[in-house]
Coordinates of C-alpha atoms and ligand atoms in Angstrom, one line a residue:
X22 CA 23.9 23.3 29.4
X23 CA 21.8 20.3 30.0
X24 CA 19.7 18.3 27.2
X25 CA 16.4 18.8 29.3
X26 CA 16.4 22.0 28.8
X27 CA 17.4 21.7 24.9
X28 CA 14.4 19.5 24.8
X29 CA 11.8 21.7 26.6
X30 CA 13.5 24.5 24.3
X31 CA 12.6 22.7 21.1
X32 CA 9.1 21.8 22.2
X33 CA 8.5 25.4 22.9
X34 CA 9.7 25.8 19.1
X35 CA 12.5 28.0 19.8
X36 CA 15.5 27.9 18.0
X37 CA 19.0 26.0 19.2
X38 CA 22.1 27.2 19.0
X39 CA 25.3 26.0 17.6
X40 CA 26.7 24.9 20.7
X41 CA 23.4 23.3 22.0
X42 CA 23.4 21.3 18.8
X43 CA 26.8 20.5 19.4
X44 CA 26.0 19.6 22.9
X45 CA 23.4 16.8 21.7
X46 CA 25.2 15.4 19.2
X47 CA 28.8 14.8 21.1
X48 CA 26.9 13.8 24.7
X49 CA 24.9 11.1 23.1
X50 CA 28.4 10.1 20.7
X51 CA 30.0 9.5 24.3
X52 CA 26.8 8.1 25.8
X53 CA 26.4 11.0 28.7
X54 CA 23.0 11.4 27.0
X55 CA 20.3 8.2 26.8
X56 CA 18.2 7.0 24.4
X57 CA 15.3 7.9 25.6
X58 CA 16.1 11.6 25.8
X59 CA 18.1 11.8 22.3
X60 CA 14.4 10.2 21.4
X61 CA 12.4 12.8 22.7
X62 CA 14.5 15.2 20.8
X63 CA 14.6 13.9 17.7
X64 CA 10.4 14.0 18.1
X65 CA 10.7 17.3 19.3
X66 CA 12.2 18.0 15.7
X67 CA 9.8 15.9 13.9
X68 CA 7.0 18.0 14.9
X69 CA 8.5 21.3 15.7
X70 CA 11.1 21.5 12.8
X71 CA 14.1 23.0 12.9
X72 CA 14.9 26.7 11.0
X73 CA 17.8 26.0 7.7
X74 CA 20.6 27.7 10.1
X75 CA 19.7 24.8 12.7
X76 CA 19.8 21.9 10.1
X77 CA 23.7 23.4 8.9
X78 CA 24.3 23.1 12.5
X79 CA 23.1 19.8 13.1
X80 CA 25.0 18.9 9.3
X81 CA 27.9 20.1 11.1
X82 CA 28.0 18.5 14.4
X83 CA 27.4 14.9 12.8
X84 CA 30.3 15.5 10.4
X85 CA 32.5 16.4 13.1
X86 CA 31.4 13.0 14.9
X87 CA 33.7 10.8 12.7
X88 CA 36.5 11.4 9.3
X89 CA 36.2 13.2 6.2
X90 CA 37.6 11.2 3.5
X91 CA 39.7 13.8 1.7
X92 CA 39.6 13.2 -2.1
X93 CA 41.8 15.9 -3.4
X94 CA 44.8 13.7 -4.5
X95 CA 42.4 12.5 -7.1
X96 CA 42.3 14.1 -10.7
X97 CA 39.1 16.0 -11.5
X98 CA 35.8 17.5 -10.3
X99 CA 34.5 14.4 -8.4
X100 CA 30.9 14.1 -8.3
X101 CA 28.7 12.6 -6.1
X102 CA 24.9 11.5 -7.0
X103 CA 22.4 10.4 -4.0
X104 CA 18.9 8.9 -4.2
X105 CA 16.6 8.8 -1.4
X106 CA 15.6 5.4 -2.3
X107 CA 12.6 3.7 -3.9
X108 CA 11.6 0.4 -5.4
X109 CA 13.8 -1.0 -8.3
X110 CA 16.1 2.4 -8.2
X111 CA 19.3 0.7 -9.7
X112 CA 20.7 3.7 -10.9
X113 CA 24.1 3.8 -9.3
X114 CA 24.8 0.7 -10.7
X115 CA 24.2 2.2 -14.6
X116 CA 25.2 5.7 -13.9
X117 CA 28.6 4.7 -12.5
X118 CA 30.1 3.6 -15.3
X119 CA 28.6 6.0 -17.8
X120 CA 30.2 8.7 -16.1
X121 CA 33.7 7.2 -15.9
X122 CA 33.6 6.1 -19.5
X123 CA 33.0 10.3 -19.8
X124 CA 36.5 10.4 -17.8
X125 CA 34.6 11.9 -15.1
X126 CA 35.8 9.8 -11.7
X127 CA 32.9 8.5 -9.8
X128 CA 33.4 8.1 -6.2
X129 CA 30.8 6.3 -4.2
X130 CA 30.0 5.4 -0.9
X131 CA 26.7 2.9 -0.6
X132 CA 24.4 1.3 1.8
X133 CA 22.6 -1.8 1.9
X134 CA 19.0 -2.1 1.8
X135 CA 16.5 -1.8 4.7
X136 CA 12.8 -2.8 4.0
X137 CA 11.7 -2.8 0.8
X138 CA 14.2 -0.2 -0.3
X139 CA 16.9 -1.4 -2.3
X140 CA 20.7 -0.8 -1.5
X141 CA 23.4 -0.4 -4.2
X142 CA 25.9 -2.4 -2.1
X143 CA 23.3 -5.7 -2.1
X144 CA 23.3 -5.7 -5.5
X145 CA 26.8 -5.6 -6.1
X146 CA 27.1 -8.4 -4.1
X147 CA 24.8 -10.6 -6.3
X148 CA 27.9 -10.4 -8.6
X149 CA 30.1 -13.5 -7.7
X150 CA 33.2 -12.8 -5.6
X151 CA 32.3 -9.1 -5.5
X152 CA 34.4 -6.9 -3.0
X153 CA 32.4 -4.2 -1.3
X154 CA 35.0 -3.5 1.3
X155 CA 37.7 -2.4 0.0
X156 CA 40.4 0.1 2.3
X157 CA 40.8 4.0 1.4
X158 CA 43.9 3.3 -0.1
X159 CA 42.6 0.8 -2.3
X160 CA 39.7 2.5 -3.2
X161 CA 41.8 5.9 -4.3
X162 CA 43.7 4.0 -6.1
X163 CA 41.1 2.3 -8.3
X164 CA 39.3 6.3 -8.9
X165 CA 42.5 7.1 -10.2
X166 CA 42.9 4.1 -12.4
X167 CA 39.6 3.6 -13.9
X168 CA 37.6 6.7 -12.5
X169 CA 34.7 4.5 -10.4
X170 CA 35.0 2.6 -7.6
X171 CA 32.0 1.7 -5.1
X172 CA 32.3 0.7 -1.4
X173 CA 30.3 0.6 1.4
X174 CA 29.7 2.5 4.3
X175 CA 32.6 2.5 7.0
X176 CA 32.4 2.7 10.6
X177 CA 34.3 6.3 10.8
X178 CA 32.0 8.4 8.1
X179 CA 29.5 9.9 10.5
X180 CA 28.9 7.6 13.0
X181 CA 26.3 9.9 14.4
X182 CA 24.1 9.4 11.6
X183 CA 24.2 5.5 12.3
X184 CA 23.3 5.8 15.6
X185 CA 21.0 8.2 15.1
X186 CA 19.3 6.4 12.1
X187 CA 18.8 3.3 14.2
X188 CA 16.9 5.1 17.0
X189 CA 14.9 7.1 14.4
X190 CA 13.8 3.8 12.5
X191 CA 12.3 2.7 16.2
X192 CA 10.6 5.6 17.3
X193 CA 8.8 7.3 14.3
X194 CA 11.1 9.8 13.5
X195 CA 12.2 9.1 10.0
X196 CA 9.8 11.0 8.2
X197 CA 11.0 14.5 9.1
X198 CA 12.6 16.7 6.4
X199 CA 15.3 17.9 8.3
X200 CA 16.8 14.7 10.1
X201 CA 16.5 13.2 6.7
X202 CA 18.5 16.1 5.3
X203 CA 20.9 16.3 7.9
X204 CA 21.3 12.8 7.4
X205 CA 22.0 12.5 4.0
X206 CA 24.1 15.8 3.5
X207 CA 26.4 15.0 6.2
X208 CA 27.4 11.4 4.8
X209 CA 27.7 13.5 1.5
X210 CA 29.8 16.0 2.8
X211 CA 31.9 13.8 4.8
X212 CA 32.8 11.4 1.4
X213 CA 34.7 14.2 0.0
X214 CA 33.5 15.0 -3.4
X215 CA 33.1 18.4 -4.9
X216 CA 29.9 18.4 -6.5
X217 CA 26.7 16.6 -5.5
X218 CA 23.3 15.5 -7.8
X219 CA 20.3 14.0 -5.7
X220 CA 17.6 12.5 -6.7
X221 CA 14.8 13.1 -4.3
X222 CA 11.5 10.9 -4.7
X223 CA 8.4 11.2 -3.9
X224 CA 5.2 8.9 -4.2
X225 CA 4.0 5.8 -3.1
X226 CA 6.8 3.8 -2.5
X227 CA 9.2 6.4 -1.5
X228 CA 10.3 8.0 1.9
X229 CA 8.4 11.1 0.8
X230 CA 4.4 10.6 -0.4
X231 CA 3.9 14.2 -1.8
X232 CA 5.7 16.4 -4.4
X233 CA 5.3 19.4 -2.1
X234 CA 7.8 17.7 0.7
X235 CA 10.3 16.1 -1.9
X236 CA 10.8 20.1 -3.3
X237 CA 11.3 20.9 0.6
X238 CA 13.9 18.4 1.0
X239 CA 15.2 19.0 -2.5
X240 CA 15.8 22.8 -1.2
X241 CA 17.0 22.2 1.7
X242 CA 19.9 19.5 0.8
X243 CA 20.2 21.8 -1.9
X244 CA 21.2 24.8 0.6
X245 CA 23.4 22.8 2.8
X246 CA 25.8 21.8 -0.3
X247 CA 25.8 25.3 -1.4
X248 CA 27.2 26.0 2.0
X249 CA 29.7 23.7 2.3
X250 CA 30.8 25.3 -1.4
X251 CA 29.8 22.0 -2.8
X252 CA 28.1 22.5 -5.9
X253 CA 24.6 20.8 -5.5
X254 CA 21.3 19.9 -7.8
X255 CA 18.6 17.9 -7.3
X256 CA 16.2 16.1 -9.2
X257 CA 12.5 15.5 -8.0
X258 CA 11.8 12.1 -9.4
X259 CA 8.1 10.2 -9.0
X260 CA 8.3 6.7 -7.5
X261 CA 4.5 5.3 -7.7
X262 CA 5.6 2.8 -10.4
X263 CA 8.6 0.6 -9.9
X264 CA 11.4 2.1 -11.6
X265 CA 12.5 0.3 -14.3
X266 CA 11.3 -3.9 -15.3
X267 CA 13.2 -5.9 -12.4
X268 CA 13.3 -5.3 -8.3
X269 CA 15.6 -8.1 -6.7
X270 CA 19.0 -7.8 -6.4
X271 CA 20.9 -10.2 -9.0
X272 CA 17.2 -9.3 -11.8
X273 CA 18.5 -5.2 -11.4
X274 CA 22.6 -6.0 -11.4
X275 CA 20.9 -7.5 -15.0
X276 CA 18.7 -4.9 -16.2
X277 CA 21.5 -2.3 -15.4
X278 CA 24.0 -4.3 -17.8
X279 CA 20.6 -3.9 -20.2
X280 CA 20.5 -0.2 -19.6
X281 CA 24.7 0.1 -20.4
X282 CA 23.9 -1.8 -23.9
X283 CA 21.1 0.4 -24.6
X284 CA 18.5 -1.8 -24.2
X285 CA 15.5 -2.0 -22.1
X286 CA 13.1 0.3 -19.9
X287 CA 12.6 3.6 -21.7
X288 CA 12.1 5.3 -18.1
X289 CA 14.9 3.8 -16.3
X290 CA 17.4 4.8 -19.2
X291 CA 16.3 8.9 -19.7
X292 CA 16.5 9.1 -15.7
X293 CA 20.0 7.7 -15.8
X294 CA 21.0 9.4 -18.7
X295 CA 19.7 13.1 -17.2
X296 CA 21.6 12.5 -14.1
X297 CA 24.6 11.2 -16.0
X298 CA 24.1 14.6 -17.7
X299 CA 23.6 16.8 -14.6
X300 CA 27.0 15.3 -13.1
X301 CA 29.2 15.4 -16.0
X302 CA 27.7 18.8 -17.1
X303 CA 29.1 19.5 -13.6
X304 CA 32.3 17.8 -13.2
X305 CA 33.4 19.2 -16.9
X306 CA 32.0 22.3 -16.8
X307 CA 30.3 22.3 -20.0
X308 CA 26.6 22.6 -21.2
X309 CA 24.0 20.3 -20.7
X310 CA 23.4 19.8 -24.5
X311 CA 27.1 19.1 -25.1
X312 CA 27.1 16.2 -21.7
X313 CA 24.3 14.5 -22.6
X314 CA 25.5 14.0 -26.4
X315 CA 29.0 12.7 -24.6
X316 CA 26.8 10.5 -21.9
X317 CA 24.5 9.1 -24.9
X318 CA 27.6 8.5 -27.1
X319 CA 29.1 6.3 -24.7
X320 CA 25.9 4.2 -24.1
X321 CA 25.9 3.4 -27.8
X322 CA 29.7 3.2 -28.8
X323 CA 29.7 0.5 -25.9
X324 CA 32.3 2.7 -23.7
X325 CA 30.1 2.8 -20.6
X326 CA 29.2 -1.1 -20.7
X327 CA 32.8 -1.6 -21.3
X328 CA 33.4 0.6 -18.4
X329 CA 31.0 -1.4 -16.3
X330 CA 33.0 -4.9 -16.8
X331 CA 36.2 -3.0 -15.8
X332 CA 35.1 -1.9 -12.6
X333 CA 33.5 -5.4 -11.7
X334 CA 36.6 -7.0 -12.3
X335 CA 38.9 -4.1 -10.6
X336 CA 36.6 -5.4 -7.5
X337 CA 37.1 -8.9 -7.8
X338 CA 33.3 -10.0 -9.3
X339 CA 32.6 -12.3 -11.8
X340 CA 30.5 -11.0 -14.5
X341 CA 29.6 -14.0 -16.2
X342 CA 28.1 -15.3 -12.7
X343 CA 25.7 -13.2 -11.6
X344 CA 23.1 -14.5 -8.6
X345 CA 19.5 -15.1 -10.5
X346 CA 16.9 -18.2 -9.0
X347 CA 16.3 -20.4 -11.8
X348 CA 13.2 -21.0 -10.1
X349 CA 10.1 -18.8 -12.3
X350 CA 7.0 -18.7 -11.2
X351 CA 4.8 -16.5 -14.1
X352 CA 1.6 -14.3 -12.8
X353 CA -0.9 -14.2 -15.9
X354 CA -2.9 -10.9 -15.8
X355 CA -6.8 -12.0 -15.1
X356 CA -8.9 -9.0 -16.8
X357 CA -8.1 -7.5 -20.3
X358 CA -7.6 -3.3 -20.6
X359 CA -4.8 -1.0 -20.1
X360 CA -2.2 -1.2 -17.5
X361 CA -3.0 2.5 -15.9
X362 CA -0.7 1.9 -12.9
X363 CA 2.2 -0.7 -11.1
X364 CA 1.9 -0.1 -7.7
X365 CA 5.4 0.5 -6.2
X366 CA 5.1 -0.2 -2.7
X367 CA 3.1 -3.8 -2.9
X368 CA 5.7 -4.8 -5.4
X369 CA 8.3 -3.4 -3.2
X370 CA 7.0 -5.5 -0.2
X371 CA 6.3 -8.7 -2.2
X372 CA 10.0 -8.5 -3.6
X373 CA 11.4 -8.6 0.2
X374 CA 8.7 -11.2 1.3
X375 CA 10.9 -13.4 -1.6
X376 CA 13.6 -12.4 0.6
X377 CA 15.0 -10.3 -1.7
X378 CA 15.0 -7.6 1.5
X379 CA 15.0 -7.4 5.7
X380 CA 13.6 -6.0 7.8
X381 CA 16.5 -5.6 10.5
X382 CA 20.1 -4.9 9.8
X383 CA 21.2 -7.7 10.6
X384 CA 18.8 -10.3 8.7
X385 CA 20.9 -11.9 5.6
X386 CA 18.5 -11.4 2.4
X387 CA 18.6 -13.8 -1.0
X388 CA 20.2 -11.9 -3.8
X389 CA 18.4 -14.4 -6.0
X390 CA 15.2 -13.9 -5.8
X391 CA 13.0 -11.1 -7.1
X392 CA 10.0 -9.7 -9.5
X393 CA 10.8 -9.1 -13.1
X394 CA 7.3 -6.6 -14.6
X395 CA 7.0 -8.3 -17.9
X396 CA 4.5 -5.5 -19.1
X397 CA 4.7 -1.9 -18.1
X398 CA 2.7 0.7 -17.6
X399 CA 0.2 1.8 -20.7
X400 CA 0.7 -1.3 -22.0
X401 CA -2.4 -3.4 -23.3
X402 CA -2.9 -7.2 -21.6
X403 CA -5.1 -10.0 -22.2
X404 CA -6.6 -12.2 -19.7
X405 CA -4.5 -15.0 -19.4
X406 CA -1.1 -12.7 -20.5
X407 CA 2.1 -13.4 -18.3
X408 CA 2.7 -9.9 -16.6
X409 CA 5.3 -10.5 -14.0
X410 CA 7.8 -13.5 -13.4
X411 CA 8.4 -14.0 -9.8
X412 CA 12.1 -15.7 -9.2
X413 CA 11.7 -17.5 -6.0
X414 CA 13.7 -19.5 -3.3
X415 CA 12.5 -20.8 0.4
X416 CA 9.6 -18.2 0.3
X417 CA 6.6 -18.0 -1.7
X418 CA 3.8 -15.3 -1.6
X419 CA 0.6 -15.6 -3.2
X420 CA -0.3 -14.8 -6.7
X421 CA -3.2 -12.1 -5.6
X422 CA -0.3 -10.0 -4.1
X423 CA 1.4 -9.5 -7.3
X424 CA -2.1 -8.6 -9.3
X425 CA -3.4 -6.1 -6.6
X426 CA -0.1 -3.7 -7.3
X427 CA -2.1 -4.0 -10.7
X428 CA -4.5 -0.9 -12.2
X429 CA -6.1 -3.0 -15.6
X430 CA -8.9 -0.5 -16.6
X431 CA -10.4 -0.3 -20.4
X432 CA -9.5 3.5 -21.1
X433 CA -5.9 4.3 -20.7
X434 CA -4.8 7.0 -18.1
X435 CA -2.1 9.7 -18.7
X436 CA 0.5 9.1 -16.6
X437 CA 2.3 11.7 -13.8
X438 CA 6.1 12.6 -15.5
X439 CA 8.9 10.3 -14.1
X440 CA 11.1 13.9 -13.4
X441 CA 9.1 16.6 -12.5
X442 CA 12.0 19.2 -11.8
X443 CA 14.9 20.2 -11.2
X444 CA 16.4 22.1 -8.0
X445 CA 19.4 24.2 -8.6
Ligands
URA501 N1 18.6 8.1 3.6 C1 19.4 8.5 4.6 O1 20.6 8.2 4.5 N2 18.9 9.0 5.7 C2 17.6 9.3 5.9 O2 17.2 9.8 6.9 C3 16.7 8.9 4.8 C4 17.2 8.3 3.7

């Protein structure tokens, strides 16, 4: 076996076998194959596809490149939940502790932000003294003391996919369906828990741009669960508007503690209370009526704010001390109408030209700073109304780059649904 002739097999769109995958996956783990040729694969895939028993295979083989966290000395149907990332999505963060406070342990693994996307484990760290790092042992404990603990990524949980990822981000391959797949399932599989709920996006600032390839990949990751006897749904999700009021790091770690006192955006709230639902419904075993009374109940008895200041303090933060800039600079909305849309991806952009993202791995980003939307979508503005703050540091952008995200016309539009569907 030799990976030239994988390559030319896969640009003649034929399909690979187990051990070919195999092959590819462990030769460039032990460096036997280059760069250059795992790239030439990995485009060979992006425009040739792969067939659903090739994507298991891959899922496979990149599991099998590191450790699989083995969960099973903890107490309960754990459930893992997965977005594929978009502008403002702080869900984790409020869906977390709703779940515990449903005595439903949550058992997360995070990443940190790349671009404009946010990552869970960035906003945690906004929190004063936070601990993202915790060891295994640690980390089991805490599930089984107050059901949620989040950590981020090690080293040892499918190394593949980090190398893999950081060759794909260089050479135009991270827009295929099934190395995103293979991807994310494999990390999922390899954390250890029972059931999975993803939330796939599509739209403007998300990986995927139409609804048609968000079902795909929705199906697909769907699939892969199923065969690894791991329970799995998936939500298709629109992301052209920001989700939710804030994008920034220490502004969302806020609105989330909003959200968990039942307060604020109407949006952000139903989307983390249906896949509260979904993964309690799961983990319990009980009708979706009957979880989303429990997941609601505990928003407004307090139990899953509550639940959100133990598991700050089980990881060392500060609540009280949470990383905002004091420093505000307001954008004032220059025409009078209907806001008809928020465009994601400029907001997404401007947020990490504040510095609130990077652009490489290793840049450090200011959890400070951010964009807080002051008026939402279908809301009615006046020339001259504040409609976003901007929280700034070092960097500044201009004030026309906040106001072209903006869609001010004099009729209001009907707007696309914030969940489309569900994948089962
Ligand atoms: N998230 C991942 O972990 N991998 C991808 O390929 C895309 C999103």
């Amino acid at each position: 076996m030799n990976i030239i002739d994988i390559i030319t097999k896969k640009k003649n769109k034929e399909i690979l076998t187990y051990d070919e995958i195999k092959f590819v996956i462990d030769n460039y783990m032990n460096d036997n194959i280059k760069d250059y040729q795992m790239s030439s694969f990995l485009m060979a895939i992006c425009i040739n596809g792969m067939d659903k028993d090739e994507v298991y295979n891959l899922v496979d083989s990149m599991i099998k490149s590191g450790n699989i966290i083995n969960l099973s000395g903890i107490n309960g149907i754990k459930v893992d939940k997965h977005s594929t990332g978009g502008i403002g999505d702080k869900t984790t963060l409020i869906i977390g502790p709703m779940v515990a406070s449903c005595d439903v342990p949550f058992v997360k693994i995070s990443g940190r932000g790349l671009g404009y996307t946010g990552g869970t484990i960035d906003k945690l760290e906004s929190i004063s003294g936070f601990k993202t790092n915790i060891n295994e042992l640690e980390f089991k404990k805490q599930i089984s003391e107050i059901n949620i603990a989040i950590i981020s990524q090690t080293e040892n949980i499918v190394p593949a996919d980090k190398k893999i990822y950081a060759l794909r981000d260089v050479t135009g391959t991270t827009g295929s369906i099934p190395l995103i797949a293979s991807s994310i399932m494999s990390k999922k599989i390899a954390s250890g828990a029972d059931k999975i709920v993803l939330d796939v996006k599509y739209g403007i600032g998300a990986l995927l741009k139409t609804k048609e390839e968000a079902i795909k990949l929705a199906k697909l990751m769907v699939d892969i669960g199923n065969r690894y006897n791991k329970e799995t749904i998936a939500l298709i999700t629109n992301m052209d508007i920001p989700l939710g009021n804030m994008v920034g790091n220490g502004l969302e770690v806020k609105e989330a503690i909003d959200i968990l006192n039942y307060r604020g955006n109407k949006d952000l709230k139903e989307l983390c209370v249906v896949l509260s639902t979904y993964m309690v419904s799961l983990s319990k075993n009980i009708d979706y009526k009957d979880a989303r009374k429990l997941v609601i109940d505990n928003l407004i008895n307090g139990n899953a704010y509550k639940k959100f200041k133990e598991f700050v303090i089980a990881q060392a933060g500060d609540i009280n001390n949470i990383n905002i800039s004091n420093n505000i600079v307001e954008i004032k909305s220059k025409k009078e109408g209907y806001i008809n849309n928020i465009n994601s991806l400029i907001i997404g952009k401007s947020s990490m030209n504040l510095g609130a993202g990077r652009l490489s791995k290793e840049e450090s980003i200011n959890h400070g700073v951010g964009i807080e939307l002051t008026k939402e979508v279908g809301d009615y503005v006046k020339a001259g109304d504040v409609i976003a703050k901007l929280y700034i540091d070092k960097k500044i952008i201009s004030e026309e780059e906040i106001l072209k995200a903006y869609d001010i016309e004099e009729t209001l539009k009907e707007r696309k649904p914030l969940i489309l569907g569900v994948i089962k």
